[in-house]
mmCIF file of C-alpha atoms in Angstrom:
data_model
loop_
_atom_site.group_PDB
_atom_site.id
_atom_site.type_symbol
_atom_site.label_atom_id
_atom_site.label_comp_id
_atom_site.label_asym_id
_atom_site.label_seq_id
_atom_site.Cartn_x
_atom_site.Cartn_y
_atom_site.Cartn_z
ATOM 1 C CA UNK A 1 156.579 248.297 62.862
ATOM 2 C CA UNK A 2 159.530 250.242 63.435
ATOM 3 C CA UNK A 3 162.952 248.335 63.453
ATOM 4 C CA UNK A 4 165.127 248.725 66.680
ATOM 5 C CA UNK A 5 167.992 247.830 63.943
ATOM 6 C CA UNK A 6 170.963 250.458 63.362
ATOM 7 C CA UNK A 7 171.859 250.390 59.478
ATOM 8 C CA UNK A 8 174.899 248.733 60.690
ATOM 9 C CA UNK A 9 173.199 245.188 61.196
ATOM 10 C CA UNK A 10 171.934 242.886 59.352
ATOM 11 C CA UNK A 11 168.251 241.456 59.915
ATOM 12 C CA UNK A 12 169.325 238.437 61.927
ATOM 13 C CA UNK A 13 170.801 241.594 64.400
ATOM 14 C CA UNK A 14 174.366 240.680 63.854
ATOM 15 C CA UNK A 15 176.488 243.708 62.377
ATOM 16 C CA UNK A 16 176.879 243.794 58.190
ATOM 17 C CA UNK A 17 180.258 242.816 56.896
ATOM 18 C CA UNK A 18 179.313 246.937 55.737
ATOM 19 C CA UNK A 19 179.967 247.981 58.940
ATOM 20 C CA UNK A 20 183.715 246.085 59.083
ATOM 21 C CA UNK A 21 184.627 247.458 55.757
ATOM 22 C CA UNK A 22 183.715 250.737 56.906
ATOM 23 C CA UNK A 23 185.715 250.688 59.801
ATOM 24 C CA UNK A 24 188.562 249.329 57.778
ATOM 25 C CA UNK A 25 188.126 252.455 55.516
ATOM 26 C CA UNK A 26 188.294 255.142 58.428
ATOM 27 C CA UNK A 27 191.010 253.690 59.536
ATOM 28 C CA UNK A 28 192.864 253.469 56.115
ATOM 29 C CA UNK A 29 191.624 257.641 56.158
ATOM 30 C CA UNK A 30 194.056 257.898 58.838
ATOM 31 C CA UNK A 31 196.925 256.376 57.606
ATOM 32 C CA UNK A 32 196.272 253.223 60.047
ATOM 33 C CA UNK A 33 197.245 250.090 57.483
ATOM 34 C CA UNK A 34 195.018 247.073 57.914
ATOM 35 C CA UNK A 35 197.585 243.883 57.343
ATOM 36 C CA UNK A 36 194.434 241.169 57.266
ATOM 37 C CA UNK A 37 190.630 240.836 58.146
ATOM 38 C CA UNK A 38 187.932 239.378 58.041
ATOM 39 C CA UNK A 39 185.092 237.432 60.145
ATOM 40 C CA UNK A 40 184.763 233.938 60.155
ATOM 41 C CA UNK A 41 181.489 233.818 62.734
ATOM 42 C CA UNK A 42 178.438 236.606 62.431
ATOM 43 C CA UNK A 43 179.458 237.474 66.179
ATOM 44 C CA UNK A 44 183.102 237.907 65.748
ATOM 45 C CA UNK A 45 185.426 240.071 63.384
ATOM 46 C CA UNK A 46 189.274 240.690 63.352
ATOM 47 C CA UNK A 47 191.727 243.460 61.925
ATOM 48 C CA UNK A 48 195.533 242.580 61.867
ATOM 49 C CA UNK A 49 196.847 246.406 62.008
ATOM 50 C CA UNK A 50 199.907 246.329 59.587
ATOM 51 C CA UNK A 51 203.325 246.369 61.812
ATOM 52 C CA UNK A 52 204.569 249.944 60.085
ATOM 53 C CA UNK A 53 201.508 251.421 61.287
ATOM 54 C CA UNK A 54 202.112 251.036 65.207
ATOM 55 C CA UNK A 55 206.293 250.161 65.290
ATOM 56 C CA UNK A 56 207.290 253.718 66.454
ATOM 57 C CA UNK A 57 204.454 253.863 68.960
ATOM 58 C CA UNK A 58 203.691 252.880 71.923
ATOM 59 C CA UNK A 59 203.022 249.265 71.461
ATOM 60 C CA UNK A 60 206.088 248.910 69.172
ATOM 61 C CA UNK A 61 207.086 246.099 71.276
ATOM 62 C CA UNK A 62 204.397 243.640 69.756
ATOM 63 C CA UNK A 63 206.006 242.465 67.284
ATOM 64 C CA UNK A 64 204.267 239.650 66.437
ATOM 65 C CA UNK A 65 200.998 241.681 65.931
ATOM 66 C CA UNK A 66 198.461 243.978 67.034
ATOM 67 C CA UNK A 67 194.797 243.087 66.233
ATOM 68 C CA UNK A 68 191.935 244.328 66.835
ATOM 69 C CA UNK A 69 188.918 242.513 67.655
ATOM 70 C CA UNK A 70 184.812 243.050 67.564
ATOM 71 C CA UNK A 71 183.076 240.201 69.747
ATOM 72 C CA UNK A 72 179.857 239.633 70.807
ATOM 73 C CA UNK A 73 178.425 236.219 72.565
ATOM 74 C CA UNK A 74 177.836 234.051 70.017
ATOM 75 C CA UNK A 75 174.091 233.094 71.406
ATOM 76 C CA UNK A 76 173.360 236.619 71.340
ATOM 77 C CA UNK A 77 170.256 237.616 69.517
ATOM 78 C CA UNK A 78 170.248 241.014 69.381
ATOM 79 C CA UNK A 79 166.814 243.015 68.263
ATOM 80 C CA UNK A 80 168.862 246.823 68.384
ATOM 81 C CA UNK A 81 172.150 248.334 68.214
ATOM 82 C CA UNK A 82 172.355 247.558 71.838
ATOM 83 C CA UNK A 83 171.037 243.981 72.527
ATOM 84 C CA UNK A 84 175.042 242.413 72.953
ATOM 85 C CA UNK A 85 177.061 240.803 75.408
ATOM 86 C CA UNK A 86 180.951 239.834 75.437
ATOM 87 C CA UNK A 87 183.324 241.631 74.614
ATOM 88 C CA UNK A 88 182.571 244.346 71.978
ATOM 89 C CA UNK A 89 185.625 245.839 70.438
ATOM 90 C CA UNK A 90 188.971 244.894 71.713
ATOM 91 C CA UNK A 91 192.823 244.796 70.765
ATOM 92 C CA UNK A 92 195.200 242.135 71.727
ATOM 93 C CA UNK A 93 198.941 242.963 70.904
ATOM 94 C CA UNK A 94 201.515 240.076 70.390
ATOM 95 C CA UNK A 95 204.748 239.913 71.599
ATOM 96 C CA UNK A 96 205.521 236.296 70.619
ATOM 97 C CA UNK A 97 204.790 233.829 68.051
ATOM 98 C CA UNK A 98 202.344 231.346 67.985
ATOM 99 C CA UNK A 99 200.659 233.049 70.898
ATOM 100 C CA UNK A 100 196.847 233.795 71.890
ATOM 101 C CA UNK A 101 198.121 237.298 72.994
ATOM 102 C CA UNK A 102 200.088 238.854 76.025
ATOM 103 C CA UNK A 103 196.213 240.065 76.881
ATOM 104 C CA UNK A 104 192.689 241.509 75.952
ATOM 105 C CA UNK A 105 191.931 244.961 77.033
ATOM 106 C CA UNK A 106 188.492 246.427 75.950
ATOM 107 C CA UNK A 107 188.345 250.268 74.126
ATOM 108 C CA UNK A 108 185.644 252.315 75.762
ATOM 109 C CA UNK A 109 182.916 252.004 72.879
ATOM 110 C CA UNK A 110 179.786 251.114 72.260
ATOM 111 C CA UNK A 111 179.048 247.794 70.189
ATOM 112 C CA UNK A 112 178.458 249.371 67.368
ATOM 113 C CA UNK A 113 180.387 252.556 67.818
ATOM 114 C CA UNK A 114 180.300 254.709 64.724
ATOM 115 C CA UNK A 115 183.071 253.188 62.627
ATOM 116 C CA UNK A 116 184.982 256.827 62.765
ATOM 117 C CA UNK A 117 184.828 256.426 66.680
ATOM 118 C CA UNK A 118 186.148 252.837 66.538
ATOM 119 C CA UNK A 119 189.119 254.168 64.169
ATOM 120 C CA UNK A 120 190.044 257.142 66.775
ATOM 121 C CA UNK A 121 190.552 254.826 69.625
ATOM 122 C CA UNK A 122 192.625 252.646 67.318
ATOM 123 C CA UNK A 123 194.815 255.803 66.560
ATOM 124 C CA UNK A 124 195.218 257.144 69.651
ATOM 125 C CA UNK A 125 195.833 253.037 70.982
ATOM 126 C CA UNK A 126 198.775 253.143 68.367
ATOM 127 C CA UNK A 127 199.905 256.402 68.278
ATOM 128 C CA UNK A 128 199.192 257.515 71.756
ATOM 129 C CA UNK A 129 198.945 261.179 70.846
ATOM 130 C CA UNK A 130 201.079 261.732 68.263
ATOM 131 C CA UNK A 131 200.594 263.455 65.279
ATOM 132 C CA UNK A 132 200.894 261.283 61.902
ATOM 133 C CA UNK A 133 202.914 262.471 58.436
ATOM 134 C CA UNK A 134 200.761 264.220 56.990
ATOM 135 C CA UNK A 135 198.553 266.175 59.674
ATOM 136 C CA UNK A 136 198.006 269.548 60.447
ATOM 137 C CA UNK A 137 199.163 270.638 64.021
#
């Protein structure tokens, strides 16, 4: 029987801490630091960008983070790549301490958006168009 699985979850359906790291690695290809991360339920997983990587940008002004967020409904039991509710990948920035967030706003992905896709949006979130040391016009 063929699996409906993408070989970015695991066999419960929920995505493989592979699939985190390698988002976490395209996005250290770009330059993008990653401050902190990690997944304390199977349905949810968080990346603290590191402050240097977004301060001159656009969303400079959160100063008390930026993070980026992969959700799902935690009574989801997906059988493909597909099969999710909630939220799929956001980013909350922080402009105060000890906050939940000045807001949520989804990126335009899929769930499990290739993990080059899901560091794109992330760069052009933080960098809003601009080109980064080191890249070729």
């Amino acid at each position: 029987m063929k699996s409906n699985l993408s070989q970015w979850q695991r066999e419960d359906g929920m995505p493989a801490d592979a699939y985190f790291d390698a988002v976490a690695e395209e996005l250290a290809e770009r330059g993008i630091n990653v401050a902190s991360g990690g997944r304390e339920e199977g349905w949810d997983f968080t990346i603290e960008i590191a402050r240097e990587s977004y301060s001159d940008g656009p969303l400079g002004w959160a100063t008390y983070g930026l993070y980026v967020v992969w959700r799902c409904d935690e009574h989801d039991e997906p059988k493909g790549q597909d099969d999710f509710t909630g939220l799929g990948w956001y980013w909350v920035p922080h402009s105060t301490r000890d906050a939940l967030g000045d807001y949520a706003k989804q990126f335009d992905l899929p769930y499990l958006a290739e993990p080059a896709e899901v560091a794109a949006a992330v760069q052009i979130l933080i960098r809003h168009g601009k080109k980064m040391a080191g890249e070729e016009s």
